[in-house]
């Protein structure tokens, strides 16, 4: 996932937002060997205990296993949602095979989460970021092929790894005003929610206006009804603070849809595609057809500036949320101190950056840390062993991809709306009475869904922020990095008249 900000100046904007509980009072540590509260390590510890520092962090193998399973149950919905978002045809009209996307999603999640467990040794799980997938769908594939889009994931992942290695990641993150970080989170949340509403058939192209309710000004058909029921059920479960509310809601909605479809003899036409059904065995060999389908060409179609902005957009989509999520979950686990320092922080951020490249090579889009990792921490997870457990469960899902065909797209789309609504919770950190803050925030979050462009929303927010600060005589507060971004986005928005003036087009 999806993610929510942990501190007032930190943004967590993945497709997987969920509040992180307040940190438990604990004595934090600064090394992996003595991190976390706990008694003196007993003699004769197993290799597993020594490698993951289980006793050092006051945990047990049973707790780690339980926490890993809980985290998997909280985030396995990504196996349904990521194929739904990536179903958009590319510039050549080619679409990704659904079975291939499910396999790629499970494989990339398993590999990156196992890397986090063995290398980072912290209780964090990764999977395809819905915000990154949404950016690919809206910004990249209308101009590139899917292999080229996955190549952009590899590029943005390499950029993030370079920023981590050089120590620039935190500096760049601090250069972006907190209000714009929150705006990016909310804007992507509204964008993801719009995707869900459109894919469910709740919102359609308008006759007298740009959009309208349903395909003809009204809700029609059984599938949209199943969407509404699933959406309300998830919201009610969340209001009751039921663990795994999204997964339970999707399962219940699927069961209802399959039952009614069988009883009412609903056809593929009634479903607007394929009726939910399990054809053959629930177990099948993984479809690795998308693995390695990566290209780095096609940039001449859109120009160097557009390529740079796309990479920047993907970095934004998977950049700010990861650090806030890592620190937030680490604090909940008692591993981070008051300054956000925790054992293995640089390794965790490096694995998160590598997830972009791994997801691109696998064909699943960029991988990022999920805030749902906090659910496993709540069950007692404190070490990388829990991540290993979560990764193994994702690996097992490689052989159960036929089960995903049971879930109607309209039912899965309800989770997108839920996640979008959760990402709006960062609005509480915005000072709406300050126009130098509220106007850039509004433009950022509104223009993303209204223009169907994440880049346009970010650009408008950056320009408005710099312009208003300058008008107030506070231009020094903007900073050199933000002024540089302002110049880039001014060129982006004025590119057409500039090209016309220069006679390029």
XYZ file of C-alpha atoms in Angstrom:
505
model
C 0.000 0.000 0.000
C -1.371 2.106 0.297
C -0.231 4.938 3.580
C -0.823 7.704 5.926
C 1.514 10.288 7.302
C 3.092 9.499 10.621
C 4.399 12.914 11.591
C 2.963 16.338 10.740
C 5.805 16.881 8.264
C 5.906 13.426 6.726
C 3.764 12.024 3.962
C 2.786 8.444 3.367
C 1.098 8.202 0.020
C 1.004 4.693 -1.268
C -1.907 2.959 -2.459
C -2.273 1.506 0.913
C -3.032 4.021 3.579
C -3.868 3.023 7.113
C -3.272 4.804 10.365
C -0.227 3.761 12.329
C -0.900 3.398 16.037
C 1.015 5.573 18.424
C 4.363 4.204 19.414
C 4.507 2.172 22.572
C 6.816 3.561 25.207
C 10.013 1.626 24.860
C 13.717 2.023 25.163
C 14.876 2.408 21.602
C 18.204 1.338 20.283
C 20.517 2.416 17.537
C 22.011 -0.886 16.448
C 20.420 -4.011 15.090
C 22.021 -6.106 17.799
C 20.471 -4.314 20.771
C 17.375 -2.771 19.224
C 14.153 -2.906 21.171
C 13.289 -3.625 24.735
C 13.865 -7.058 26.146
C 15.700 -9.101 28.706
C 19.281 -10.353 28.444
C 19.586 -12.844 25.574
C 19.536 -16.394 26.874
C 22.489 -18.696 26.295
C 22.406 -21.297 23.558
C 20.247 -19.336 21.143
C 19.433 -20.841 17.759
C 20.901 -19.546 14.498
C 17.492 -18.129 13.639
C 17.390 -16.200 16.900
C 20.915 -14.869 16.491
C 20.524 -13.863 12.838
C 17.268 -11.953 13.278
C 18.039 -10.786 16.871
C 14.680 -12.132 18.017
C 15.502 -12.338 21.735
C 17.415 -9.044 21.582
C 14.252 -7.311 20.489
C 12.063 -8.966 23.074
C 10.209 -11.203 20.637
C 9.749 -14.909 19.960
C 9.588 -17.046 16.830
C 5.860 -17.615 17.422
C 5.186 -13.876 17.553
C 7.169 -13.282 14.380
C 5.275 -15.997 12.514
C 1.944 -14.674 13.759
C 2.911 -11.125 12.800
C 4.033 -12.199 9.327
C 0.752 -13.990 8.654
C -1.241 -10.993 9.913
C 0.647 -8.623 7.623
C 0.037 -10.888 4.639
C -3.691 -11.091 5.357
C -3.847 -7.300 5.643
C -2.176 -6.604 2.292
C -2.863 -9.583 0.020
C -5.670 -7.604 -1.614
C -2.929 -6.146 -3.818
C -3.048 -9.378 -5.842
C -6.540 -8.320 -6.957
C -6.164 -4.554 -7.247
C -2.866 -4.262 -9.092
C -4.086 -6.253 -12.146
C -7.242 -4.139 -12.103
C -5.295 -0.873 -12.324
C -2.778 -2.167 -14.882
C -5.546 -3.357 -17.223
C -5.274 -0.171 -19.329
C -4.052 -0.721 -22.930
C -0.803 1.019 -23.854
C -0.136 3.450 -26.698
C -0.150 0.571 -29.209
C -3.401 -0.854 -27.862
C -1.770 -3.840 -26.153
C -2.877 -4.900 -22.665
C -1.118 -7.000 -20.054
C -2.319 -10.586 -19.559
C -4.241 -10.711 -16.235
C -2.694 -14.032 -15.197
C 0.757 -12.630 -15.939
C 0.113 -9.526 -13.821
C -1.102 -11.616 -10.877
C 2.016 -13.789 -11.076
C 4.278 -10.748 -11.430
C 2.588 -9.035 -8.482
C 2.975 -12.070 -6.230
C 6.557 -12.738 -7.357
C 7.774 -9.156 -6.908
C 6.069 -8.857 -3.510
C 7.600 -12.139 -2.371
C 11.126 -11.268 -3.546
C 11.240 -7.722 -2.181
C 9.676 -8.697 1.146
C 12.139 -11.571 1.561
C 14.985 -9.163 0.791
C 13.662 -6.796 3.439
C 13.532 -9.648 5.940
C 16.966 -11.137 5.289
C 18.819 -7.918 4.412
C 17.000 -5.149 6.289
C 16.012 -7.402 9.220
C 12.977 -5.256 10.041
C 9.245 -6.179 10.073
C 8.325 -4.433 6.819
C 6.566 -5.950 3.808
C 6.543 -4.632 0.240
C 4.270 -5.007 -2.766
C 3.184 -3.073 -5.845
C 2.377 0.504 -4.870
C -1.069 1.470 -6.094
C 0.119 5.054 -6.452
C 2.955 3.944 -8.729
C 0.598 1.724 -10.739
C -1.848 4.600 -11.056
C 0.937 6.874 -12.289
C 1.931 4.291 -14.904
C -1.666 3.997 -16.097
C -2.319 7.734 -16.294
C 1.061 9.190 -17.214
C 3.144 6.593 -19.016
C 1.223 4.038 -21.080
C -0.795 6.650 -23.012
C 2.580 7.550 -24.581
C 4.640 4.342 -24.278
C 4.302 0.583 -24.540
C 4.047 -1.516 -21.380
C 7.632 -2.856 -21.708
C 8.842 0.741 -21.971
C 6.694 1.706 -18.974
C 8.291 -1.072 -16.936
C 11.642 0.266 -18.087
C 10.697 3.592 -16.501
C 10.097 1.711 -13.231
C 13.629 0.335 -13.420
C 14.952 3.856 -14.005
C 13.040 5.419 -11.114
C 14.100 2.562 -8.818
C 17.738 3.160 -9.766
C 17.315 6.881 -9.064
C 15.937 6.195 -5.567
C 18.742 3.730 -4.800
C 21.279 6.345 -5.900
C 19.626 8.934 -3.653
C 19.802 6.539 -0.712
C 23.451 5.631 -1.290
C 24.506 9.266 -1.622
C 22.416 10.392 1.352
C 20.387 12.787 -0.816
C 17.038 11.089 -0.305
C 16.367 12.684 3.063
C 17.644 16.066 1.865
C 15.343 16.088 -1.151
C 12.439 14.931 0.988
C 13.021 17.763 3.443
C 13.128 20.311 0.594
C 9.475 19.628 -0.316
C 7.111 21.602 1.966
C 5.109 19.329 4.302
C 1.839 20.738 2.985
C 2.663 19.659 -0.572
C 3.618 16.189 0.644
C 0.188 15.857 2.215
C -1.411 17.288 -0.937
C 0.324 14.678 -3.088
C -1.018 11.969 -0.786
C -4.583 13.300 -0.970
C -4.415 13.949 -4.711
C -3.286 10.418 -5.463
C -5.995 9.191 -3.090
C -8.677 11.029 -5.065
C -7.158 9.742 -8.296
C -7.205 6.133 -7.057
C -10.807 6.572 -5.857
C -11.806 7.888 -9.289
C -10.230 4.838 -10.907
C -12.306 2.611 -8.649
C -15.556 4.456 -9.377
C -14.971 4.323 -13.118
C -13.963 0.653 -13.187
C -17.053 -0.223 -11.133
C -19.359 1.581 -13.560
C -20.500 3.982 -10.834
C -19.086 6.930 -12.811
C -19.113 7.159 -16.592
C -18.517 9.607 -19.408
C -21.200 12.246 -19.431
C -23.598 13.168 -22.169
C -24.191 16.769 -21.121
C -21.044 17.029 -19.011
C -17.591 15.465 -18.653
C -18.790 12.740 -16.241
C -22.077 11.437 -14.913
C -23.606 8.830 -12.636
C -23.286 5.450 -14.327
C -23.165 4.915 -18.099
C -26.471 6.710 -18.798
C -27.058 9.052 -15.889
C -28.200 6.253 -13.574
C -26.819 3.130 -11.946
C -27.580 0.049 -14.001
C -26.919 -3.660 -13.666
C -26.057 -6.110 -10.915
C -22.282 -5.574 -10.942
C -22.492 -1.960 -9.771
C -24.835 -3.113 -6.999
C -22.208 -5.594 -5.805
C -19.704 -2.722 -5.853
C -21.947 -0.599 -3.641
C -22.617 -3.441 -1.199
C -18.914 -4.289 -0.948
C -17.967 -0.639 -0.472
C -20.463 -0.089 2.335
C -19.498 -3.366 4.001
C -15.804 -2.444 4.085
C -16.601 0.998 5.477
C -18.771 -0.550 8.201
C -16.109 -3.098 9.113
C -13.507 -0.344 9.319
C -15.799 1.712 11.534
C -15.961 -1.299 13.833
C -12.144 -1.544 13.655
C -12.311 -5.107 12.329
C -8.833 -6.364 11.321
C -8.519 -7.210 7.625
C -11.662 -5.251 6.747
C -10.711 -4.824 3.087
C -9.980 -8.512 2.557
C -13.145 -9.579 4.404
C -15.238 -7.129 2.391
C -13.825 -8.358 -0.922
C -14.399 -11.994 0.082
C -17.984 -11.313 1.150
C -18.710 -9.282 -1.989
C -17.276 -12.037 -4.162
C -19.353 -14.696 -2.433
C -22.512 -12.624 -2.916
C -21.666 -11.924 -6.563
C -20.970 -15.569 -7.383
C -24.138 -16.726 -5.616
C -26.418 -14.201 -7.320
C -24.721 -14.761 -10.668
C -25.386 -18.481 -10.472
C -28.917 -18.137 -9.140
C -29.893 -15.417 -11.598
C -28.063 -16.940 -14.563
C -26.142 -13.710 -15.200
C -24.153 -13.854 -18.417
C -20.765 -12.438 -19.403
C -22.660 -9.597 -21.100
C -24.389 -8.731 -17.834
C -20.964 -8.446 -16.200
C -19.540 -6.308 -18.986
C -16.784 -8.854 -19.459
C -16.429 -12.270 -17.871
C -18.718 -13.591 -15.163
C -16.900 -14.593 -11.942
C -16.217 -18.314 -12.018
C -13.465 -20.811 -11.330
C -12.622 -22.713 -14.489
C -10.732 -25.882 -13.721
C -8.413 -26.309 -10.762
C -7.668 -23.635 -8.177
C -3.981 -24.504 -8.526
C -1.990 -23.685 -11.653
C 1.582 -23.052 -12.752
C 2.676 -19.413 -12.519
C 2.545 -17.315 -15.684
C 5.946 -15.609 -15.969
C 5.185 -14.252 -19.435
C 5.800 -10.645 -18.328
C 9.099 -11.311 -16.605
C 11.975 -9.473 -18.268
C 9.687 -7.621 -20.712
C 11.558 -4.344 -20.199
C 12.592 -1.778 -22.795
C 14.344 1.557 -22.444
C 13.472 2.994 -25.843
C 10.551 4.996 -27.145
C 11.592 8.154 -25.336
C 11.807 10.040 -28.599
C 8.018 9.864 -28.850
C 7.482 12.282 -26.001
C 10.754 14.163 -25.682
C 13.436 14.458 -23.014
C 11.475 16.876 -20.802
C 8.447 14.587 -20.656
C 10.673 11.599 -19.866
C 12.277 13.530 -17.033
C 8.889 14.563 -15.651
C 7.620 10.978 -15.837
C 10.613 9.735 -13.865
C 10.100 12.578 -11.401
C 6.411 11.658 -11.063
C 7.226 7.991 -10.391
C 9.878 8.974 -7.857
C 7.318 11.207 -6.136
C 4.751 8.399 -6.153
C 7.101 5.995 -4.377
C 9.424 8.416 -2.588
C 7.888 10.334 0.289
C 5.645 7.645 1.701
C 8.359 5.022 2.158
C 10.487 6.926 4.669
C 7.454 7.942 6.732
C 6.149 4.368 6.662
C 9.497 2.827 7.590
C 9.967 5.205 10.515
C 6.327 4.954 11.592
C 6.277 1.169 11.698
C 9.751 1.119 13.240
C 8.562 3.451 16.000
C 5.544 1.247 16.662
C 7.898 -1.719 16.946
C 10.083 0.166 19.432
C 13.041 0.231 17.040
C 13.240 3.979 16.298
C 14.308 6.772 18.594
C 12.739 10.216 18.901
C 14.683 11.427 15.841
C 13.445 8.583 13.650
C 16.733 6.679 13.703
C 16.392 2.940 13.678
C 18.598 -0.075 12.950
C 18.785 -0.927 9.285
C 17.068 2.301 8.142
C 19.400 2.845 5.179
C 19.125 -0.836 4.211
C 15.329 -0.690 4.407
C 15.209 2.424 2.224
C 17.633 0.829 -0.248
C 15.449 -2.286 -0.551
C 12.438 -0.023 -1.036
C 14.239 1.721 -3.897
C 15.334 -1.597 -5.370
C 11.649 -2.559 -5.343
C 11.055 -0.130 -8.192
C 13.566 -1.919 -10.396
C 12.490 -5.404 -9.280
C 8.833 -4.616 -9.946
C 9.690 -3.285 -13.394
C 11.666 -6.385 -14.367
C 8.905 -8.648 -13.027
C 6.178 -6.701 -14.855
C 4.289 -5.660 -11.715
C 5.175 -1.914 -11.449
C 7.244 -0.465 -8.619
C 7.233 -2.104 -5.204
C 7.070 -0.063 -2.015
C 6.739 -0.568 1.731
C 3.139 -1.124 2.869
C 1.758 0.602 5.947
C -0.172 -2.629 6.584
C 3.099 -3.886 8.054
C 1.912 -2.113 11.210
C -0.766 -4.784 11.620
C 1.944 -7.434 11.980
C 3.826 -5.253 14.444
C 0.618 -4.999 16.429
C 0.680 -8.789 16.707
C 4.189 -8.718 18.162
C 6.485 -8.730 15.102
C 9.803 -6.996 15.777
C 12.288 -8.541 13.341
C 12.847 -9.452 9.723
C 11.622 -12.984 10.367
C 8.039 -11.762 10.118
C 8.844 -10.291 6.689
C 10.266 -13.643 5.629
C 6.989 -15.295 6.631
C 4.974 -12.709 4.688
C 7.221 -13.164 1.660
C 6.795 -16.936 1.739
C 3.010 -16.548 1.748
C 3.219 -14.303 -1.324
C 5.440 -16.915 -2.962
C 2.806 -19.578 -2.259
C 0.222 -17.393 -4.023
C 2.119 -17.909 -7.277
C 0.366 -21.269 -7.612
C -3.165 -20.050 -6.794
C -3.665 -17.372 -9.443
C -6.879 -18.996 -10.816
C -8.627 -17.991 -7.580
C -8.325 -14.337 -8.560
C -10.711 -14.962 -11.459
C -13.479 -15.477 -8.939
C -13.310 -11.854 -7.836
C -15.355 -9.509 -10.065
C -13.588 -6.311 -11.092
C -16.489 -4.301 -9.660
C -16.029 -5.903 -6.239
C -12.274 -5.326 -6.248
C -12.835 -1.716 -7.355
C -14.557 -1.004 -4.032
C -11.201 -1.394 -2.291
C -9.724 1.346 -4.485
C -12.353 3.792 -3.268
C -11.736 2.745 0.326
C -7.991 3.242 -0.021
C -8.547 6.624 -1.655
C -10.720 7.725 1.252
C -8.066 6.628 3.746
C -5.419 8.669 1.975
C -7.521 11.792 2.553
C -6.917 11.580 6.296
C -3.710 13.620 5.905
C -5.941 16.692 5.465
C -5.824 17.129 9.239
C -2.182 18.230 8.953
C -2.970 21.102 6.553
C -3.493 24.667 7.825
C -6.489 25.565 5.666
C -6.601 29.106 7.058
C -3.220 29.958 5.466
C -3.772 30.758 1.789
C -0.094 30.190 0.990
C -0.701 26.603 2.058
C -4.352 25.881 1.261
C -4.276 27.106 -2.357
C -1.299 24.925 -3.471
C -2.763 21.980 -1.586
C -6.162 22.440 -3.226
C -4.711 22.737 -6.723
C -2.514 19.680 -6.242
C -5.253 17.398 -4.943
C -7.989 18.676 -7.284
C -6.099 18.703 -10.564
C -4.824 15.131 -10.274
C -8.281 13.550 -10.758
C -9.740 16.467 -12.780
C -6.948 16.365 -15.386
C -6.273 12.638 -14.991
C -2.632 13.623 -14.518
C -0.559 13.288 -11.363
C 2.191 15.424 -12.898
C -0.230 18.264 -13.626
C -1.417 18.280 -10.022
C 2.102 18.333 -8.591
C 3.203 21.009 -11.051
C 0.276 23.305 -10.307
C 0.860 22.975 -6.571
C 4.581 23.716 -6.849
C 4.062 26.807 -9.023
C 1.255 28.147 -6.819
C 3.310 27.616 -3.660
C 6.320 29.510 -5.030
C 4.213 32.311 -6.537
C 2.198 32.972 -3.377
C 5.275 32.904 -1.161
C 6.938 35.418 -3.498
C 3.846 37.632 -3.443
C 4.055 37.662 0.348
C 7.694 38.690 0.213
C 8.724 35.299 1.643
C 10.498 34.004 -1.443
C 13.505 32.857 0.580
C 11.284 30.301 2.349
C 10.750 28.496 -0.942
C 14.339 27.285 -1.237
C 16.580 26.678 -4.233
C 15.272 23.160 -4.911
C 11.639 24.301 -5.049
C 12.498 27.257 -7.280
C 14.222 24.825 -9.622
C 11.110 22.632 -9.704
C 8.985 25.701 -10.348
C 11.054 26.546 -13.417
C 10.794 22.988 -14.724
C 7.006 22.892 -14.331
C 6.618 26.340 -15.911
C 8.364 24.963 -18.995
C 6.160 21.848 -18.812
C 2.904 23.833 -18.814
C 4.151 26.296 -21.446
C 5.789 23.677 -23.667
C 3.237 23.908 -26.485
C 3.400 27.708 -26.971
C 7.200 27.580 -26.584
C 7.465 24.940 -29.312
C 5.103 26.938 -31.499
C 7.137 30.114 -30.915
C 10.381 28.317 -31.771
C 8.804 26.705 -34.816
C 9.411 23.183 -33.518
C 5.793 22.184 -34.121
